[in-house]
Coordinates of C-alpha atoms in Angstrom, one line a residue:
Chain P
X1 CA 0.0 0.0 0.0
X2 CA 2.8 2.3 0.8
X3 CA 4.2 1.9 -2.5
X4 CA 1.2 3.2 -3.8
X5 CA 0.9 6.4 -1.7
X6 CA 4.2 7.3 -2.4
X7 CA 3.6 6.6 -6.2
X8 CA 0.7 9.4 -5.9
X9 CA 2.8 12.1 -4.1
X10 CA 5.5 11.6 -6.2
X11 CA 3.6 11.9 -9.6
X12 CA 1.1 14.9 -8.4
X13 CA 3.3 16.7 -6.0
X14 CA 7.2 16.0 -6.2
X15 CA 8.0 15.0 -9.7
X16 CA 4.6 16.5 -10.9
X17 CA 4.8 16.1 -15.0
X18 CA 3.8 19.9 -15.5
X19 CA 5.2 21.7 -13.5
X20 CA 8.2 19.6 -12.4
X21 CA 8.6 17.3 -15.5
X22 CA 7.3 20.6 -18.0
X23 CA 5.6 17.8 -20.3
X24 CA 2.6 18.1 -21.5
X25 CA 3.2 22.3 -21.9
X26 CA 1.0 22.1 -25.5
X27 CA -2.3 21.4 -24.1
X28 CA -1.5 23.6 -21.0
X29 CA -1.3 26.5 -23.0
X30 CA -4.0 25.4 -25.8
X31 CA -7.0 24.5 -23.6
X32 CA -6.7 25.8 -20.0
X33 CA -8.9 29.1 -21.1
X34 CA -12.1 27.7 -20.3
X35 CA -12.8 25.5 -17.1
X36 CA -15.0 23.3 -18.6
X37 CA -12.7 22.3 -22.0
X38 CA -9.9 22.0 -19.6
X39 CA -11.9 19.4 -16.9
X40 CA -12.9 17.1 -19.8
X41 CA -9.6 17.4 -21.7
X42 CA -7.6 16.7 -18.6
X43 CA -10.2 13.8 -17.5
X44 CA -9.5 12.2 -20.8
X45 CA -5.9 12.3 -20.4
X46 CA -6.5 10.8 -16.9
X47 CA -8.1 7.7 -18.6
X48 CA -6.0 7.4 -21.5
X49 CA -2.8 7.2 -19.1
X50 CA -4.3 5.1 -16.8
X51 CA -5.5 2.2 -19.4
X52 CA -2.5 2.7 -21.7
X53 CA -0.2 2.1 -18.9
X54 CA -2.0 -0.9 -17.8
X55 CA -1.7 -2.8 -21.6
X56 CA 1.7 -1.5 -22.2
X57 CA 2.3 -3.2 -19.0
X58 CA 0.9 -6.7 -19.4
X59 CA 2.0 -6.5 -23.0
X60 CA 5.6 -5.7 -22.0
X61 CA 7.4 -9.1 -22.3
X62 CA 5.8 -9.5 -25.7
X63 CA 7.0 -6.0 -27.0
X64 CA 10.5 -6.6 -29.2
X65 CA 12.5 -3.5 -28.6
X66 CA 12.9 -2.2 -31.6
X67 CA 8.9 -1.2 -32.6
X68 CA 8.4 -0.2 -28.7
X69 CA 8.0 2.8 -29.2
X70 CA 5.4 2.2 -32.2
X71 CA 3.8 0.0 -30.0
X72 CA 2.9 2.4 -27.2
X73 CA 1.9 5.1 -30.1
X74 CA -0.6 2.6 -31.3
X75 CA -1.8 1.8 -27.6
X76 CA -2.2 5.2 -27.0
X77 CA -4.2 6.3 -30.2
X78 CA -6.4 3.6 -29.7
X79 CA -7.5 4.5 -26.0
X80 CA -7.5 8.0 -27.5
X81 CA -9.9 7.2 -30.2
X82 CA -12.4 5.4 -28.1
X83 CA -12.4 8.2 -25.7
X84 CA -13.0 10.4 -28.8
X85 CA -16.0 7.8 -30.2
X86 CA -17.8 7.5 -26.3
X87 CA -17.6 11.4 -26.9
X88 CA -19.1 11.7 -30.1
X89 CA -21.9 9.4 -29.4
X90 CA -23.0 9.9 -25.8
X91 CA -21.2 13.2 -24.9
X92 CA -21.9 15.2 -28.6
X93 CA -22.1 19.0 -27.0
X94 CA -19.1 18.2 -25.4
X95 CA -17.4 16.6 -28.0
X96 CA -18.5 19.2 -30.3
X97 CA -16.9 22.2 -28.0
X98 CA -13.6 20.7 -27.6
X99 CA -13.2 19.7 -32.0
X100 CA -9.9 18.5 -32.7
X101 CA -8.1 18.6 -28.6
X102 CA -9.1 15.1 -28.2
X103 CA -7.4 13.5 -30.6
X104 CA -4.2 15.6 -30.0
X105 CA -4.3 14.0 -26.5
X106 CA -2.0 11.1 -28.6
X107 CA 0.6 13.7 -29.2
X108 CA 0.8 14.5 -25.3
X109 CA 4.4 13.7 -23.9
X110 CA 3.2 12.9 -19.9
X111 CA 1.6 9.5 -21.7
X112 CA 4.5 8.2 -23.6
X113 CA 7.0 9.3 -20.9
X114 CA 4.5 6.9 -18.4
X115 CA 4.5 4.2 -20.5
X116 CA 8.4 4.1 -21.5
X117 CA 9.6 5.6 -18.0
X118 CA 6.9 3.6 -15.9
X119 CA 5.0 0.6 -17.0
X120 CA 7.9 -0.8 -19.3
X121 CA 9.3 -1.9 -15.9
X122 CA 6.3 -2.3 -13.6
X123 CA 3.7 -4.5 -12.8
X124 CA 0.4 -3.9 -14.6
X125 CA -1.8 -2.6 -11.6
X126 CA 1.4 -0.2 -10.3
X127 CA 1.5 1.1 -13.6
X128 CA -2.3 1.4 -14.0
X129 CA -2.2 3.8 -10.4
X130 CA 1.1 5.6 -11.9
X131 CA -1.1 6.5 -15.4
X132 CA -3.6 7.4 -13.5
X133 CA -2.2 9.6 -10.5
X134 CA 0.4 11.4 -13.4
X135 CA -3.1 12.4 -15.0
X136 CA -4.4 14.0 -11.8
X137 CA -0.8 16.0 -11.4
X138 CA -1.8 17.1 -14.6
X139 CA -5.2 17.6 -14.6
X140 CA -4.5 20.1 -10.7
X141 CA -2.4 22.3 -12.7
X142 CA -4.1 22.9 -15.5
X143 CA -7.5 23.3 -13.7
X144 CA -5.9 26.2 -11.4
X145 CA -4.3 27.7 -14.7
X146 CA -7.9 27.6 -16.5
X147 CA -9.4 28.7 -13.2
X148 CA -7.5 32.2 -13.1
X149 CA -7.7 32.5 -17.3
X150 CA -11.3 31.8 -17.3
X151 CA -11.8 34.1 -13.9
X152 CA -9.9 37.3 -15.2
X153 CA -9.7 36.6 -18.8
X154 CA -14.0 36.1 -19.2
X155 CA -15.2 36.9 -15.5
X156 CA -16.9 33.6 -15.0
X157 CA -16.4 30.3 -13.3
X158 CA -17.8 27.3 -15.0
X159 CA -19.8 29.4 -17.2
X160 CA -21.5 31.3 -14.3
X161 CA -20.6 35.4 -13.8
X162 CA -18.6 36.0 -10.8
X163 CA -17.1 39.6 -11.5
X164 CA -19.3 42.0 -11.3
X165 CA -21.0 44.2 -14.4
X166 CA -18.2 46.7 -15.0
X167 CA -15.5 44.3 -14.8
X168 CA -13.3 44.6 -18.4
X169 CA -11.8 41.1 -19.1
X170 CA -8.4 40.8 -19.4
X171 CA -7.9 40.1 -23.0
X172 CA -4.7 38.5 -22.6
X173 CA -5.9 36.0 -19.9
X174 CA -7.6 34.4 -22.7
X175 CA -4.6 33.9 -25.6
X176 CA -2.0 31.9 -25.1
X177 CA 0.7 34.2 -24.1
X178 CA -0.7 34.3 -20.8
X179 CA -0.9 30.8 -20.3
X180 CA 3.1 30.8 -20.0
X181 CA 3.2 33.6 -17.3
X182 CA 0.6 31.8 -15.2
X183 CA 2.6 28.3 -15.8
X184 CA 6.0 30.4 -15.0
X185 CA 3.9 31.7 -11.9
X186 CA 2.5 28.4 -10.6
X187 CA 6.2 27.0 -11.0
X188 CA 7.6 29.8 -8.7
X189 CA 4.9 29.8 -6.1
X190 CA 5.6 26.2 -6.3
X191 CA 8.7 26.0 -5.4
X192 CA 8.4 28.4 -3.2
X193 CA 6.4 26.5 -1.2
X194 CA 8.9 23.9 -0.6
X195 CA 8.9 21.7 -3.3
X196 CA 12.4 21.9 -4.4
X197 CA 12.6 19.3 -7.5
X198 CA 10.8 22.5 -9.3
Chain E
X1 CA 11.3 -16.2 -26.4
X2 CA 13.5 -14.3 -28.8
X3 CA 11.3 -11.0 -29.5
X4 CA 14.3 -9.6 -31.3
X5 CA 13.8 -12.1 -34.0
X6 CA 13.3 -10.2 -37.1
X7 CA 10.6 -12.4 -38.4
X8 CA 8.8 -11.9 -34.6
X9 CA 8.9 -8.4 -35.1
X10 CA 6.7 -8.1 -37.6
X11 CA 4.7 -10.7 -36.6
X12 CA 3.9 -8.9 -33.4
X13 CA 3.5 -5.1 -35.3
X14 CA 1.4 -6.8 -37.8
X15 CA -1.0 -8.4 -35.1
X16 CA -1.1 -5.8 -32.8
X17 CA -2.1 -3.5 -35.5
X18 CA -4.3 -5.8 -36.9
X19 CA -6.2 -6.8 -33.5
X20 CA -6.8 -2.7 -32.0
X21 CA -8.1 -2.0 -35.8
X22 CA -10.2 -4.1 -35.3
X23 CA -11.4 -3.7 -31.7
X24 CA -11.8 -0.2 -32.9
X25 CA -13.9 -0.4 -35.4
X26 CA -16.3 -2.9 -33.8
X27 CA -16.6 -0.3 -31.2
X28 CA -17.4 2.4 -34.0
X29 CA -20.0 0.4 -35.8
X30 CA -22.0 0.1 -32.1
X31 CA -21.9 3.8 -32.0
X32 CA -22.3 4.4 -35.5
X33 CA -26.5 5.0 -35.5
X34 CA -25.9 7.0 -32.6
X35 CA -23.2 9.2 -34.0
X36 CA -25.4 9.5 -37.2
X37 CA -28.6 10.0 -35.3
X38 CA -26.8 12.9 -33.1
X39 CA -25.6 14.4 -36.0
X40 CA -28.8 14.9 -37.8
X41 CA -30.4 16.1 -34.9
X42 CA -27.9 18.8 -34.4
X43 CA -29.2 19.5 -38.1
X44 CA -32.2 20.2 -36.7
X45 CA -31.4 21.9 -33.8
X46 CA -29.8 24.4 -35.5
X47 CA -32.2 25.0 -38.2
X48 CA -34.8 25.4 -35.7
X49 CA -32.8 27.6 -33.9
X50 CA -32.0 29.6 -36.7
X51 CA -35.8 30.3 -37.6
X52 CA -36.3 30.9 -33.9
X53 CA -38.9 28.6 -33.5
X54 CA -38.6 27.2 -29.6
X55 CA -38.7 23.8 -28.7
X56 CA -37.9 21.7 -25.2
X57 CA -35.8 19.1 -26.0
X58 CA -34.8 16.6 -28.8
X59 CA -38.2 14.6 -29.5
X60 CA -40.0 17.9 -29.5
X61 CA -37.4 19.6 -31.9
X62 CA -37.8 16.4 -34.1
X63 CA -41.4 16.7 -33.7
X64 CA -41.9 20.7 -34.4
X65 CA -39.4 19.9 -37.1
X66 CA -41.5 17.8 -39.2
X67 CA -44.3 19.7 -38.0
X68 CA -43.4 23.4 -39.1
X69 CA -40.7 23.0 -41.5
X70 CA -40.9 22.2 -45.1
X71 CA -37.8 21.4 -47.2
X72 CA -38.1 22.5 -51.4
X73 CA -36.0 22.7 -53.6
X74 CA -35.1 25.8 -55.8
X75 CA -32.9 26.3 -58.2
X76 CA -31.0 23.0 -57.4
X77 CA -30.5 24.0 -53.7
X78 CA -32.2 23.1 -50.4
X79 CA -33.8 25.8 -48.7
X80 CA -36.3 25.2 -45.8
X81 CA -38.9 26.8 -45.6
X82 CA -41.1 27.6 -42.0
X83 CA -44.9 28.9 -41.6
X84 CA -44.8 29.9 -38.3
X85 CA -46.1 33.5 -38.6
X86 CA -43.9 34.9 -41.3
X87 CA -42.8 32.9 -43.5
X88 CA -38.7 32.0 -42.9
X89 CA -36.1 31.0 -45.5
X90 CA -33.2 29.0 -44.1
X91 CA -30.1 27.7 -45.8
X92 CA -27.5 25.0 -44.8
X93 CA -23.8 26.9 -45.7
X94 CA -20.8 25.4 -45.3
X95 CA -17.6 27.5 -45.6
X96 CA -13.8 28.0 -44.4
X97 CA -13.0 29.4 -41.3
X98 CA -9.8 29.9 -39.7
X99 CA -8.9 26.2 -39.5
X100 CA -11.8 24.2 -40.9
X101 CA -15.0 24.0 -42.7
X102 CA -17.8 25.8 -40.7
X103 CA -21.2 24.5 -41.2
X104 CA -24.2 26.2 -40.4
X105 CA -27.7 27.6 -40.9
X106 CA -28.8 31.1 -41.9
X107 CA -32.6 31.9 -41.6
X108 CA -33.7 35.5 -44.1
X109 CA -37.0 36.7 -43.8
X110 CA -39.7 36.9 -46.5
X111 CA -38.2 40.3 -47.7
X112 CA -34.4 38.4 -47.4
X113 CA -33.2 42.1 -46.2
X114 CA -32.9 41.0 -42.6
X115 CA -31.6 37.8 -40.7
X116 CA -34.0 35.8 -38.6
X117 CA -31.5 34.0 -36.9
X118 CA -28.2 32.2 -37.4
X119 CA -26.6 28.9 -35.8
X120 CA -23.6 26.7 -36.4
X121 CA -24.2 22.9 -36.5
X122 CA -19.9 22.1 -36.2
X123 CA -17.3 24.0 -37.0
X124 CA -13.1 23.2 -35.5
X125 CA -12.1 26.7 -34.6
X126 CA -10.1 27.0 -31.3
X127 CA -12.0 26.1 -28.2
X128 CA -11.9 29.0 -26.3
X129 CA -11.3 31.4 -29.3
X130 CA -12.6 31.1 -32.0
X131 CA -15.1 28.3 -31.2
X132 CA -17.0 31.2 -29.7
X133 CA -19.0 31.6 -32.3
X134 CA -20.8 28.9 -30.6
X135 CA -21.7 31.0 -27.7
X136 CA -24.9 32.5 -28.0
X137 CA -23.9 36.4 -27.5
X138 CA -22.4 36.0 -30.9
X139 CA -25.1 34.4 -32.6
X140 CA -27.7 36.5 -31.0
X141 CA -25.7 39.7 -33.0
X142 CA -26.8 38.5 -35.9
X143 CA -30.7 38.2 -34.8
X144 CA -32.3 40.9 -36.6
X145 CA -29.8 42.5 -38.6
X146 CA -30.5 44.2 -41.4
X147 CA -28.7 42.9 -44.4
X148 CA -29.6 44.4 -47.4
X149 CA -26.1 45.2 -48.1
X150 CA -23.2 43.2 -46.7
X151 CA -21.9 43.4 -42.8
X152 CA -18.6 43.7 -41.3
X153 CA -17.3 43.4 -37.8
X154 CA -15.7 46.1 -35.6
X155 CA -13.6 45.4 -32.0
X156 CA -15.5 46.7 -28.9
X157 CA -14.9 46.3 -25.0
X158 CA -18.5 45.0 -24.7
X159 CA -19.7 41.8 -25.7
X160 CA -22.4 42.1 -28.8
X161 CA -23.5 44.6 -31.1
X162 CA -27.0 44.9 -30.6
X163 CA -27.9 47.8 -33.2
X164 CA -29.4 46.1 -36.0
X165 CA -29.4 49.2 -38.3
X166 CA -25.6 49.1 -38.6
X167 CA -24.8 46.4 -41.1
X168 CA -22.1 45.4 -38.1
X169 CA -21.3 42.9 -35.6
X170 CA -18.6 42.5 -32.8
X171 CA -15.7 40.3 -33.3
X172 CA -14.5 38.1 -30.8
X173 CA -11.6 39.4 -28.9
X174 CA -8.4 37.3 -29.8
X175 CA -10.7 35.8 -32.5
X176 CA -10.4 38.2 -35.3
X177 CA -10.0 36.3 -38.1
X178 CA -12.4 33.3 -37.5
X179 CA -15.1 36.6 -36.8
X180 CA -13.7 37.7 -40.1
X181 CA -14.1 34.2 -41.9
X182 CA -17.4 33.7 -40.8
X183 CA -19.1 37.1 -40.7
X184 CA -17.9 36.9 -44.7
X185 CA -19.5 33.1 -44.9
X186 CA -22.7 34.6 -43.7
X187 CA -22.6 37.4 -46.6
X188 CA -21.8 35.1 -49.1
X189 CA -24.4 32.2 -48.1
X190 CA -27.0 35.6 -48.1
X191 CA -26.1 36.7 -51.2
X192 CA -26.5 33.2 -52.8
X193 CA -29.9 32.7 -51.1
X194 CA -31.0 35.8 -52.7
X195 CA -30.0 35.2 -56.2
X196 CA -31.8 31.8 -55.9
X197 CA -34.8 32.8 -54.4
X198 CA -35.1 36.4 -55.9
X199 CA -37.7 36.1 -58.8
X200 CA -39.9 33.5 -57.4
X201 CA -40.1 34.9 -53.7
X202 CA -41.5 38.4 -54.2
X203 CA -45.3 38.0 -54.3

């Protein structure tokens, strides 16, 4: 059990992938303008880790070395591709609002690096946990990201108002650029705080 | 076993691949109707909502659907047509945005000099940017707006234009371009409507 715990401190706190690791930067810029994009976006990522860690793991003493890398490619695309068809078909608003982000969850780094730094040398339900807990380091920082874009950049939360009537949105909260300073920020409060691997 | 063996190698690619293929697509076929089913309904969502005509959820949109709108054909194109009070002319457009095709509807009045209403059925502009032309403040510019020559956009601090006398609607801010792309999609599907159904329209 203890091997578990520590496996989820390490992979959302003390080698976070964001903001310790600074994978998975793309999306963190692309989609964390809007709270509700980034929760499904990061959720997806969550599963797709999770399950592609687990096959790449029981499939490991079958995978030659040479097409390994393929190999987890075509694991990945093909958890990212269901994800994409549950979407379509029982989720269509939502797979409508976030168009072409969920299939470039294949092209994020944080899965790969799991499956070749993790689960190509772990049992299958270790890795599953690892997959799984490097999403939520992943999905924390990008929700706190979209949380403060969404808050100044639009004044709501969710969708709903918060600032009052004669708020002006910050214009720049909501294109890329400022996705960088808030990353830059969260890694300084960050390590501020302690966490020295930052 | 020796998984280094060239002749395992491809063995183990070519099953792999062949086995997730076709996982995949059993998968796909299940959700296929569904897919297809959701797809036409967004159809008629957005026609609906075009022509403004309100409806509670998806069986009553199918129903009022069938119910108040008729599709003819003029001139080779598809036009539907509503008789709820006025009559309303929409038209299915499909254009380029900034990154992708942008489907959509645009509803004209019986005069075709003002827009009833306009909605997007999918487009793959950036969420967050320009995938706001979802968002109803956008769309709701449009209601209204007198068109009997072409619009433009203009940036403003606010969010909509709602003067419908001013041939002009607000771009989204950091969205210029995919305001600009599909503010000039709605002239030219307008334009197009009105050079088919000019003629055979004006009683």
């Amino acid at each position: 059990m203890n091997k578990y715990k520590e496996i989820f401190f390490k992979n959302v706190w003390y080698e976070n992938p964001v903001f310790v690791l600074v994978l998975g930067i793309c999306s963190t810029l692309a989609v964390t303008n809007n709270l509700k994009n980034t929760l499904i976006m990061t959720i997806g990522v969550l599963l797709v880790t999770g399950f592609s860690n687990l096959t790449v793991s029981l499939l490991k003493s079958f995978i030659p070395g040479k097409v390994r890398m393929i190999t987890q490619v075509l694991i990945i695309s093909f958890y990212v591709i269901i994800v994409d068809i549950v979407l379509r078909a029982y989720l269509p608003d939502v797979s409508k609002a976030l168009g072409p982000y969920v299939g470039l969850i294949i092209t994020n780094c944080i899965i790969m690096g799991r499956a070749e730094a993790f689960a190509q040398s772990n049992s299958p339900l270790l890795s599953f946990w690892d997959g799984v807990t490097s999403g939520l380091g992943y999905m924390v920082v990008l929700m706190v990201i979209a949380f403060f874009r969404e808050l100044f950049g639009f004044g709501t939360v969710f969708g709903y108002r918060i600032m009052p009537e004669g708020f002006v949105n910050w214009t720049i909260m909501v294109m890329p650029p400022s996705a960088f300073f808030m990353l830059a920020l969260f890694i300084w409060i960050v390590k501020g705080r302690g966490n020295n691997n930052a | 076993m020796k998984t280094e063996n060239k002749f395992y190698v491809i063995l183990f690619t070519f099953t792999i691949t062949f086995v997730f293929v076709v996982i995949l697509s059993y998968i796909n076929s299940l959700t296929y109707d569904k897919v297809l089913e959701n797809r036409g309904y967004f159809k008629v969502r957005a026609i609906l909502n075009a022509m403004r005509i309100d409806f509670s959820d998806k069986m009553d949109a199918i129903e009022k659907f069938k119910k108040y709108v008729k599709k003819i054909n003029i001139g080779g194109k598809d036009f539907y047509v509503s008789n709820v009070g006025e009559k309303v002319y929409a038209y299915v457009f499909s254009g380029n945005g900034l990154w992708g095709t942008i489907t959509g509807v645009v509803a004209l009045n019986k005069n075709l000099d003002r827009i009833v209403g306009v909605d997007i059925i999918s487009q793959n502009e950036t969420p967050g940017l320009g995938g706001r032309i979802e968002e109803d403040w956008f769309k709701e510019q449009f209601r209204g707006e007198k068109v009997d020559k072409e619009i433009g956009i203009k940036k403003s601090e606010k969010l909509g234009d709602s003067n419908k006398e001013n041939y002009s609607v607000d771009a989204i801010t950091g969205a210029t371009l995919t305001s600009k792309f599909f503010v000039k999609i709605i002239n030219n599907t307008i334009s197009e409507m009105r050079k088919v159904l000019r003629g055979d329209t004006y009683e």
